[in-house]
GROMACS .gro file of C-alpha atoms in nm:
model
  384
    1GLY     CA    1   0.000   0.000   0.000
    2ARG     CA    2   0.299   0.231   0.001
    3TRP     CA    3   0.311   0.513  -0.259
    4TYR     CA    4   0.574   0.427  -0.515
    5VAL     CA    5   0.708   0.603  -0.822
    6LYS     CA    6   0.880   0.394  -1.082
    7PRO     CA    7   1.237   0.506  -1.146
    8ARG     CA    8   1.160   0.569  -1.514
    9ILE     CA    9   0.870   0.803  -1.429
   10LEU     CA   10   1.077   0.977  -1.163
   11LYS     CA   11   1.356   1.025  -1.415
   12ILE     CA   12   1.114   1.180  -1.665
   13LEU     CA   13   0.977   1.414  -1.399
   14LEU     CA   14   1.324   1.525  -1.296
   15PHE     CA   15   1.435   1.588  -1.653
   16THR     CA   16   1.113   1.779  -1.721
   17LEU     CA   17   1.169   1.998  -1.417
   18LEU     CA   18   1.529   2.051  -1.521
   19ASP     CA   19   1.421   2.150  -1.875
   20LEU     CA   20   1.163   2.392  -1.738
   21ALA     CA   21   1.425   2.543  -1.509
   22VAL     CA   22   1.661   2.586  -1.803
   23VAL     CA   23   1.386   2.751  -2.009
   24GLU     CA   24   1.301   2.980  -1.718
   25GLY     CA   25   1.666   3.071  -1.682
   26VAL     CA   26   1.705   3.141  -2.054
   27LEU     CA   27   1.394   3.363  -2.053
   28ARG     CA   28   1.529   3.562  -1.758
   29LEU     CA   29   1.871   3.591  -1.921
   30GLN     CA   30   1.732   3.720  -2.252
   31GLN     CA   31   1.525   3.970  -2.056
   32ALA     CA   32   1.838   4.096  -1.884
   33ILE     CA   33   2.052   4.130  -2.197
   34GLY     CA   34   1.787   4.227  -2.453
   35PRO     CA   35   1.518   4.159  -2.426
   36LEU     CA   36   1.436   3.962  -2.738
   37TYR     CA   37   1.083   3.912  -2.602
   38ASP     CA   38   0.983   4.149  -2.324
   39LEU     CA   39   0.840   3.964  -2.026
   40GLU     CA   40   0.876   4.237  -1.764
   41MET     CA   41   0.645   4.474  -1.954
   42GLU     CA   42   0.729   4.755  -1.715
   43HIS     CA   43   0.585   5.020  -1.946
   44VAL     CA   44   0.243   4.856  -1.965
   45THR     CA   45  -0.015   5.071  -1.785
   46LEU     CA   46  -0.380   5.167  -1.788
   47ALA     CA   47  -0.281   5.527  -1.713
   48ARG     CA   48  -0.312   5.610  -2.084
   49MET     CA   49  -0.682   5.519  -2.085
   50SER     CA   50  -0.934   5.797  -2.024
   51ASP     CA   51  -1.313   5.810  -2.012
   52GLU     CA   52  -1.301   6.181  -2.094
   53LEU     CA   53  -1.036   6.201  -2.369
   54ASN     CA   54  -1.025   5.833  -2.475
   55HIS     CA   55  -0.649   5.819  -2.432
   56VAL     CA   56  -0.402   6.055  -2.270
   57PRO     CA   57  -0.024   6.093  -2.281
   58LEU     CA   58   0.198   5.999  -1.991
   59PRO     CA   59   0.388   6.278  -1.810
   60GLU     CA   60   0.711   6.158  -1.969
   61GLU     CA   61   0.768   5.941  -2.274
   62THR     CA   62   1.084   5.857  -2.467
   63TRP     CA   63   1.069   5.765  -2.835
   64THR     CA   64   1.318   5.651  -3.098
   65LEU     CA   65   1.260   5.698  -3.472
   66GLY     CA   66   1.276   5.371  -3.665
   67SER     CA   67   1.448   5.254  -3.979
   68ALA     CA   68   1.617   5.470  -4.240
   69ASP     CA   69   1.365   5.346  -4.497
   70VAL     CA   70   1.098   5.531  -4.302
   71TYR     CA   71   1.280   5.826  -4.143
   72GLY     CA   72   1.584   5.876  -4.363
   73GLU     CA   73   1.878   6.049  -4.195
   74ALA     CA   74   1.673   6.102  -3.878
   75SER     CA   75   1.660   5.725  -3.818
   76GLY     CA   76   1.768   5.646  -3.462
   77ASP     CA   77   1.689   5.991  -3.323
   78THR     CA   78   1.581   5.953  -2.961
   79TYR     CA   79   1.387   6.220  -2.777
   80THR     CA   80   1.186   6.261  -2.458
   81ILE     CA   81   0.851   6.439  -2.437
   82ARG     CA   82   0.757   6.590  -2.101
   83ARG     CA   83   0.415   6.723  -2.009
   84ASP     CA   84   0.251   6.906  -1.723
   85SER     CA   85  -0.052   6.791  -1.524
   86LEU     CA   86  -0.286   6.912  -1.799
   87GLY     CA   87  -0.111   6.707  -2.067
   88VAL     CA   88   0.049   7.018  -2.223
   89ARG     CA   89   0.405   6.975  -2.349
   90LEU     CA   90   0.691   7.137  -2.165
   91ASN     CA   91   0.954   7.293  -2.391
   92ALA     CA   92   1.302   7.370  -2.263
   93LEU     CA   93   1.380   7.590  -2.566
   94ARG     CA   94   1.136   7.866  -2.479
   95SER     CA   95   1.198   8.111  -2.198
   96ASP     CA   96   0.960   8.192  -1.915
   97PRO     CA   97   0.638   8.344  -2.051
   98ASP     CA   98   0.602   8.721  -2.068
   99PRO     CA   99   0.271   8.825  -1.907
  100ALA     CA  100   0.232   9.096  -2.173
  101ALA     CA  101   0.261   8.847  -2.460
  102PRO     CA  102  -0.035   8.678  -2.629
  103ARG     CA  103  -0.112   8.322  -2.518
  104ILE     CA  104  -0.176   8.073  -2.799
  105LEU     CA  105  -0.308   7.721  -2.750
  106PHE     CA  106  -0.255   7.458  -3.020
  107LEU     CA  107  -0.495   7.163  -3.040
  108GLY     CA  108  -0.450   6.865  -3.269
  109ASP     CA  109  -0.305   6.517  -3.311
  110SER     CA  110   0.049   6.384  -3.362
  111PHE     CA  111   0.114   6.648  -3.628
  112VAL     CA  112   0.095   6.904  -3.345
  113GLU     CA  113   0.258   6.684  -3.080
  114GLY     CA  114   0.577   6.655  -3.287
  115TYR     CA  115   0.914   6.510  -3.195
  116ASP     CA  116   1.189   6.666  -2.981
  117ASP     CA  117   1.146   7.018  -2.842
  118ALA     CA  118   1.295   7.177  -3.155
  119ASN     CA  119   1.090   6.980  -3.406
  120THR     CA  120   0.730   7.053  -3.323
  121LEU     CA  121   0.483   7.258  -3.521
  122VAL     CA  122   0.428   7.481  -3.219
  123GLN     CA  123   0.799   7.555  -3.172
  124ARG     CA  124   0.852   7.629  -3.542
  125THR     CA  125   0.546   7.856  -3.547
  126TRP     CA  126   0.683   8.037  -3.240
  127GLU     CA  127   1.019   8.089  -3.414
  128ALA     CA  128   0.852   8.217  -3.730
  129LEU     CA  129   0.638   8.459  -3.528
  130ARG     CA  130   0.954   8.588  -3.359
  131GLU     CA  131   1.105   8.657  -3.701
  132LEU     CA  132   0.791   8.838  -3.814
  133ALA     CA  133   0.782   9.054  -3.500
  134PRO     CA  134   1.131   9.058  -3.345
  135ASP     CA  135   1.052   9.357  -3.122
  136ALA     CA  136   0.731   9.214  -2.979
  137PRO     CA  137   0.734   9.005  -2.661
  138PRO     CA  138   0.763   8.634  -2.747
  139PRO     CA  139   0.418   8.472  -2.746
  140THR     CA  140   0.336   8.206  -2.491
  141MET     CA  141   0.263   7.883  -2.677
  142TYR     CA  142   0.083   7.577  -2.542
  143ASN     CA  143   0.120   7.246  -2.725
  144ALA     CA  144  -0.170   7.017  -2.631
  145GLY     CA  145  -0.138   6.793  -2.938
  146HIS     CA  146  -0.151   6.417  -2.889
  147SER     CA  147  -0.160   6.118  -3.121
  148SER     CA  148  -0.498   6.039  -3.281
  149TYR     CA  149  -0.686   6.329  -3.125
  150SER     CA  150  -0.964   6.438  -3.358
  151PRO     CA  151  -1.257   6.683  -3.317
  152ALA     CA  152  -1.464   6.443  -3.105
  153ILE     CA  153  -1.187   6.444  -2.842
  154LEU     CA  154  -1.085   6.806  -2.893
  155VAL     CA  155  -1.426   6.922  -2.768
  156PRO     CA  156  -1.386   6.791  -2.410
  157GLN     CA  157  -1.015   6.874  -2.422
  158ALA     CA  158  -1.097   7.237  -2.505
  159ARG     CA  159  -1.344   7.248  -2.218
  160ARG     CA  160  -1.072   7.123  -1.987
  161LEU     CA  161  -0.786   7.346  -2.106
  162VAL     CA  162  -0.928   7.682  -2.213
  163PRO     CA  163  -1.071   7.787  -1.872
  164VAL     CA  164  -0.740   7.699  -1.703
  165LEU     CA  165  -0.489   7.830  -1.959
  166ASP     CA  166  -0.702   8.131  -2.059
  167PRO     CA  167  -0.547   8.160  -2.408
  168ASP     CA  168  -0.593   8.465  -2.624
  169PHE     CA  169  -0.605   8.248  -2.937
  170VAL     CA  170  -0.661   7.883  -3.017
  171VAL     CA  171  -0.516   7.718  -3.327
  172VAL     CA  172  -0.683   7.391  -3.423
  173VAL     CA  173  -0.480   7.177  -3.662
  174ILE     CA  174  -0.702   6.931  -3.846
  175ASP     CA  175  -0.546   6.629  -4.016
  176GLN     CA  176  -0.685   6.417  -4.299
  177THR     CA  177  -0.714   6.117  -4.063
  178ASP     CA  178  -0.957   6.309  -3.841
  179LEU     CA  179  -1.255   6.240  -4.065
  180GLY     CA  180  -1.207   5.865  -4.042
  181ASP     CA  181  -1.108   5.872  -3.674
  182ASP     CA  182  -1.421   6.059  -3.570
  183TYR     CA  183  -1.643   5.811  -3.752
  184MET     CA  184  -1.450   5.487  -3.711
  185ARG     CA  185  -1.283   5.518  -3.371
  186TYR     CA  186  -1.486   5.753  -3.158
  187GLU     CA  187  -1.846   5.790  -3.277
  188ARG     CA  188  -1.969   5.492  -3.073
  189LEU     CA  189  -1.773   5.602  -2.766
  190ILE     CA  190  -1.902   5.960  -2.741
  191ARG     CA  191  -2.094   6.046  -2.425
  192ARG     CA  192  -2.324   6.346  -2.435
  193ASP     CA  193  -2.462   6.572  -2.164
  194ALA     CA  194  -2.824   6.670  -2.109
  195ASP     CA  195  -2.794   6.933  -2.384
  196GLY     CA  196  -2.664   6.680  -2.636
  197ARG     CA  197  -2.310   6.823  -2.630
  198ILE     CA  198  -2.003   6.600  -2.621
  199ALA     CA  199  -1.910   6.543  -2.257
  200GLY     CA  200  -1.636   6.288  -2.321
  201VAL     CA  201  -1.509   6.004  -2.535
  202SER     CA  202  -1.478   5.679  -2.343
  203ALA     CA  203  -1.166   5.466  -2.356
  204THR     CA  204  -1.158   5.224  -2.650
  205PRO     CA  205  -1.257   4.877  -2.520
  206ILE     CA  206  -0.995   4.686  -2.721
  207ALA     CA  207  -0.722   4.925  -2.606
  208VAL     CA  208  -0.820   4.861  -2.244
  209ALA     CA  209  -0.838   4.487  -2.311
  210PHE     CA  210  -0.490   4.484  -2.465
  211GLU     CA  211  -0.326   4.663  -2.172
  212GLN     CA  212  -0.518   4.464  -1.912
  213GLY     CA  213  -0.419   4.135  -2.074
  214LEU     CA  214  -0.053   4.230  -2.056
  215LEU     CA  215  -0.093   4.337  -1.694
  216ASP     CA  216  -0.250   3.999  -1.618
  217ALA     CA  217   0.042   3.824  -1.786
  218ARG     CA  218   0.287   4.032  -1.583
  219ASP     CA  219   0.125   3.914  -1.260
  220HIS     CA  220   0.271   3.564  -1.301
  221GLY     CA  221   0.590   3.501  -1.110
  222LEU     CA  222   0.735   3.253  -1.359
  223TYR     CA  223   0.860   3.403  -1.686
  224LEU     CA  224   0.762   3.086  -1.871
  225VAL     CA  225   0.400   3.130  -1.764
  226ARG     CA  226   0.421   3.499  -1.854
  227MET     CA  227   0.543   3.408  -2.203
  228ILE     CA  228   0.262   3.159  -2.261
  229HIS     CA  229   0.003   3.407  -2.133
  230LYS     CA  230   0.143   3.694  -2.340
  231LEU     CA  231   0.167   3.484  -2.658
  232HIS     CA  232  -0.192   3.368  -2.623
  233HIS     CA  233  -0.309   3.722  -2.547
  234THR     CA  234  -0.127   3.893  -2.835
  235ARG     CA  235  -0.143   3.622  -3.101
  236ILE     CA  236  -0.483   3.463  -3.042
  237ARG     CA  237  -0.710   3.667  -2.815
  238MET     CA  238  -0.643   4.022  -2.938
  239PRO     CA  239  -0.665   3.952  -3.314
  240LYS     CA  240  -1.007   3.800  -3.254
  241LEU     CA  241  -1.121   4.094  -3.040
  242ARG     CA  242  -0.995   4.343  -3.299
  243ARG     CA  243  -1.179   4.167  -3.581
  244GLU     CA  244  -1.500   4.166  -3.382
  245TYR     CA  245  -1.464   4.529  -3.275
  246ARG     CA  246  -1.386   4.661  -3.623
  247SER     CA  247  -1.635   4.442  -3.806
  248TRP     CA  248  -1.892   4.724  -3.815
  249TYR     CA  249  -1.657   4.944  -4.020
  250PRO     CA  250  -1.363   4.741  -4.154
  251HIS     CA  251  -1.178   5.037  -4.310
  252GLY     CA  252  -0.893   5.265  -4.214
  253SER     CA  253  -0.906   5.632  -4.122
  254LEU     CA  254  -0.774   5.730  -4.467
  255SER     CA  255  -0.994   5.499  -4.672
  256ASN     CA  256  -1.206   5.791  -4.792
  257ALA     CA  257  -0.896   5.973  -4.916
  258MET     CA  258  -0.738   5.670  -5.083
  259ASP     CA  259  -1.052   5.552  -5.261
  260PRO     CA  260  -1.011   5.622  -5.636
  261GLU     CA  261  -1.389   5.602  -5.667
  262GLY     CA  262  -1.451   5.813  -5.358
  263SER     CA  263  -1.698   6.098  -5.358
  264ALA     CA  264  -1.875   6.318  -5.107
  265GLU     CA  265  -2.190   6.120  -5.176
  266LYS     CA  266  -2.022   5.784  -5.115
  267TYR     CA  267  -1.883   5.901  -4.780
  268ALA     CA  268  -2.179   6.118  -4.682
  269ALA     CA  269  -2.230   5.943  -4.346
  270GLU     CA  270  -1.866   5.981  -4.244
  271ILE     CA  271  -1.851   6.343  -4.359
  272ALA     CA  272  -2.174   6.427  -4.173
  273VAL     CA  273  -2.034   6.297  -3.842
  274PHE     CA  274  -1.706   6.480  -3.897
  275ARG     CA  275  -1.879   6.808  -3.986
  276ARG     CA  276  -2.106   6.783  -3.682
  277ASN     CA  277  -1.806   6.737  -3.452
  278VAL     CA  278  -1.601   7.015  -3.615
  279ASP     CA  279  -1.898   7.246  -3.582
  280GLU     CA  280  -1.939   7.161  -3.214
  281LEU     CA  281  -1.567   7.215  -3.159
  282VAL     CA  282  -1.573   7.559  -3.319
  283LYS     CA  283  -1.893   7.653  -3.136
  284THR     CA  284  -1.739   7.540  -2.806
  285LEU     CA  285  -1.420   7.739  -2.864
  286VAL     CA  286  -1.607   8.054  -2.957
  287GLU     CA  287  -1.822   8.021  -2.645
  288LEU     CA  288  -1.516   7.965  -2.424
  289LEU     CA  289  -1.312   8.247  -2.579
  290GLY     CA  290  -1.599   8.488  -2.629
  291ASP     CA  291  -1.489   8.596  -2.978
  292GLU     CA  292  -1.480   8.408  -3.308
  293ARG     CA  293  -1.177   8.615  -3.413
  294ARG     CA  294  -0.968   8.427  -3.157
  295VAL     CA  295  -0.993   8.091  -3.337
  296LEU     CA  296  -0.783   7.977  -3.632
  297MET     CA  297  -0.870   7.650  -3.804
  298VAL     CA  298  -0.585   7.492  -4.002
  299VAL     CA  299  -0.598   7.197  -4.244
  300HIS     CA  300  -0.297   7.037  -4.414
  301PRO     CA  301  -0.269   6.774  -4.689
  302HIS     CA  302  -0.099   6.437  -4.690
  303ARG     CA  303   0.176   6.359  -4.938
  304GLN     CA  304  -0.058   6.184  -5.183
  305GLN     CA  305  -0.278   6.493  -5.193
  306THR     CA  306   0.016   6.695  -5.323
  307VAL     CA  307   0.171   6.436  -5.556
  308PRO     CA  308   0.005   6.121  -5.700
  309ASP     CA  309   0.054   5.790  -5.520
  310VAL     CA  310   0.235   5.488  -5.669
  311GLU     CA  311  -0.076   5.413  -5.876
  312GLY     CA  312  -0.073   5.763  -6.021
  313VAL     CA  313  -0.381   5.867  -5.823
  314LEU     CA  314  -0.413   6.199  -5.643
  315TRP     CA  315  -0.599   6.132  -5.320
  316ASN     CA  316  -0.936   6.285  -5.233
  317ASP     CA  317  -0.969   6.565  -4.980
  318PHE     CA  318  -1.309   6.580  -4.811
  319VAL     CA  319  -1.163   6.736  -4.497
  320THR     CA  320  -1.062   7.080  -4.621
  321PRO     CA  321  -1.400   7.176  -4.775
  322THR     CA  322  -1.583   7.044  -4.470
  323VAL     CA  323  -1.375   7.247  -4.223
  324SER     CA  324  -1.390   7.549  -4.454
  325ALA     CA  325  -1.771   7.535  -4.462
  326VAL     CA  326  -1.793   7.519  -4.082
  327ALA     CA  327  -1.540   7.800  -4.037
  328SER     CA  328  -1.730   8.021  -4.279
  329ALA     CA  329  -2.064   7.952  -4.112
  330ARG     CA  330  -1.920   8.021  -3.765
  331GLY     CA  331  -1.718   8.326  -3.871
  332VAL     CA  332  -1.375   8.195  -3.770
  333GLU     CA  333  -1.050   8.217  -3.963
  334MET     CA  334  -0.951   7.922  -4.179
  335LEU     CA  335  -0.610   7.832  -4.325
  336ALA     CA  336  -0.600   7.567  -4.597
  337ALA     CA  337  -0.226   7.511  -4.581
  338ARG     CA  338  -0.178   7.309  -4.901
  339GLU     CA  339  -0.098   7.602  -5.131
  340GLY     CA  340   0.141   7.768  -4.888
  341LEU     CA  341   0.322   7.441  -4.819
  342ILE     CA  342   0.367   7.362  -5.188
  343GLU     CA  343   0.483   7.714  -5.267
  344ALA     CA  344   0.736   7.714  -4.983
  345ALA     CA  345   0.859   7.367  -5.077
  346GLY     CA  346   0.935   7.477  -5.432
  347GLU     CA  347   0.643   7.300  -5.599
  348ASP     CA  348   0.766   6.961  -5.474
  349GLY     CA  349   0.539   6.855  -5.190
  350ASP     CA  350   0.722   6.524  -5.162
  351VAL     CA  351   1.015   6.688  -4.979
  352LEU     CA  352   0.788   6.785  -4.689
  353TYR     CA  353   0.732   6.431  -4.564
  354TRP     CA  354   0.931   6.137  -4.429
  355PRO     CA  355   1.022   5.877  -4.695
  356ALA     CA  356   0.766   5.623  -4.568
  357ASP     CA  357   0.558   5.792  -4.300
  358MET     CA  358   0.253   6.016  -4.333
  359HIS     CA  359   0.394   6.290  -4.110
  360PHE     CA  360   0.599   6.595  -4.202
  361ASN     CA  361   0.975   6.559  -4.169
  362TYR     CA  362   1.181   6.815  -3.980
  363ALA     CA  363   1.207   7.045  -4.283
  364GLY     CA  364   0.836   7.008  -4.348
  365ILE     CA  365   0.754   7.101  -3.989
  366THR     CA  366   0.966   7.414  -4.021
  367ILE     CA  367   0.794   7.515  -4.344
  368TYR     CA  368   0.450   7.439  -4.201
  369GLY     CA  369   0.523   7.647  -3.892
  370GLY     CA  370   0.613   7.939  -4.114
  371VAL     CA  371   0.289   7.904  -4.312
  372ILE     CA  372   0.082   7.906  -3.993
  373ALA     CA  373   0.275   8.201  -3.852
  374HIS     CA  374   0.194   8.416  -4.155
  375SER     CA  375  -0.178   8.355  -4.099
  376LEU     CA  376  -0.157   8.385  -3.722
  377HIS     CA  377   0.053   8.700  -3.705
  378PRO     CA  378  -0.217   8.940  -3.833
  379LEU     CA  379  -0.460   8.796  -3.576
  380ILE     CA  380  -0.234   8.845  -3.275
  381ASP     CA  381  -0.078   9.177  -3.384
  382PRO     CA  382  -0.341   9.450  -3.343
  383SER     CA  383  -0.127   9.695  -3.542
  384ARG     CA  384  -0.175   9.497  -3.862
   0.00000   0.00000   0.00000
């Protein structure tokens, strides 16, 4: 009746335990020297999720630009973005604000957020304004841009920032992706108040699920168990959740622009949502600022709206006419930056952008900042 383990079975168990120990050791070693596959996941957090602004930046984030095929000579550039408690970027290149200078708040997405302190649209606009008015006190500039912010999110963001920062002017930079983002990403997450106004944009469920799954994997003490959990979460669970979540609108945020058969009629539903949100944003800003002359709406093109794509097709632009119509109806200033960008770039819009990324390169940011400054300067200089 005694419990007995056959030597052969015991040997198998011992070798199995030894193999598992070796695997655990290898996983911990690669984590220490690499890692080749991150199992500590120390940067995973739910702090980026917001039920007011959908997603928010962390107080400090460090980024490195990728391959030379994408970023050319800037490949490998590493920079750190720092922000205050409101999510507004801190910039070490600008001196302490002059209380007599105008205060200008920039709202927008990653095109406004930018790269290092020198290479942001806000910094380059500030420099261009200084050149236009060297004797005037340097304006105080606030950069509240963050990746994938579109009008739906900018409404509650404006309500949060304008009363605190009390800007004299607000510049809203609208990107071509905003039309698709408003419809595809945020329309079903918008929460409205009793008056039907946008009160907030809830966190995206699949974004929360992704972070939470990694946090759950990180809770395991054994790296081997972490690896199995993470692999299942990232390779099996999340692809299924993403397919289910996007099944209602299985297109990208630039599908309307890329569509060679696209028309305002074909994308009427998307355009209607975008126009409604842009209109609410402008209305909200005018109410907060008390004067429609203190708002400047800016729209820029993507590369393929300045030069044809690889198929020889010039992309559609439903964003500029939509924003222009709202600005005209609300009596605010509007800058369609395409012409100024092309003119300043010497008729070759291709030089404004990274080789294989939708965003402006460093030279493009500088040119764009100058274009904005020439429209902004007459608004902030009462002598003009």
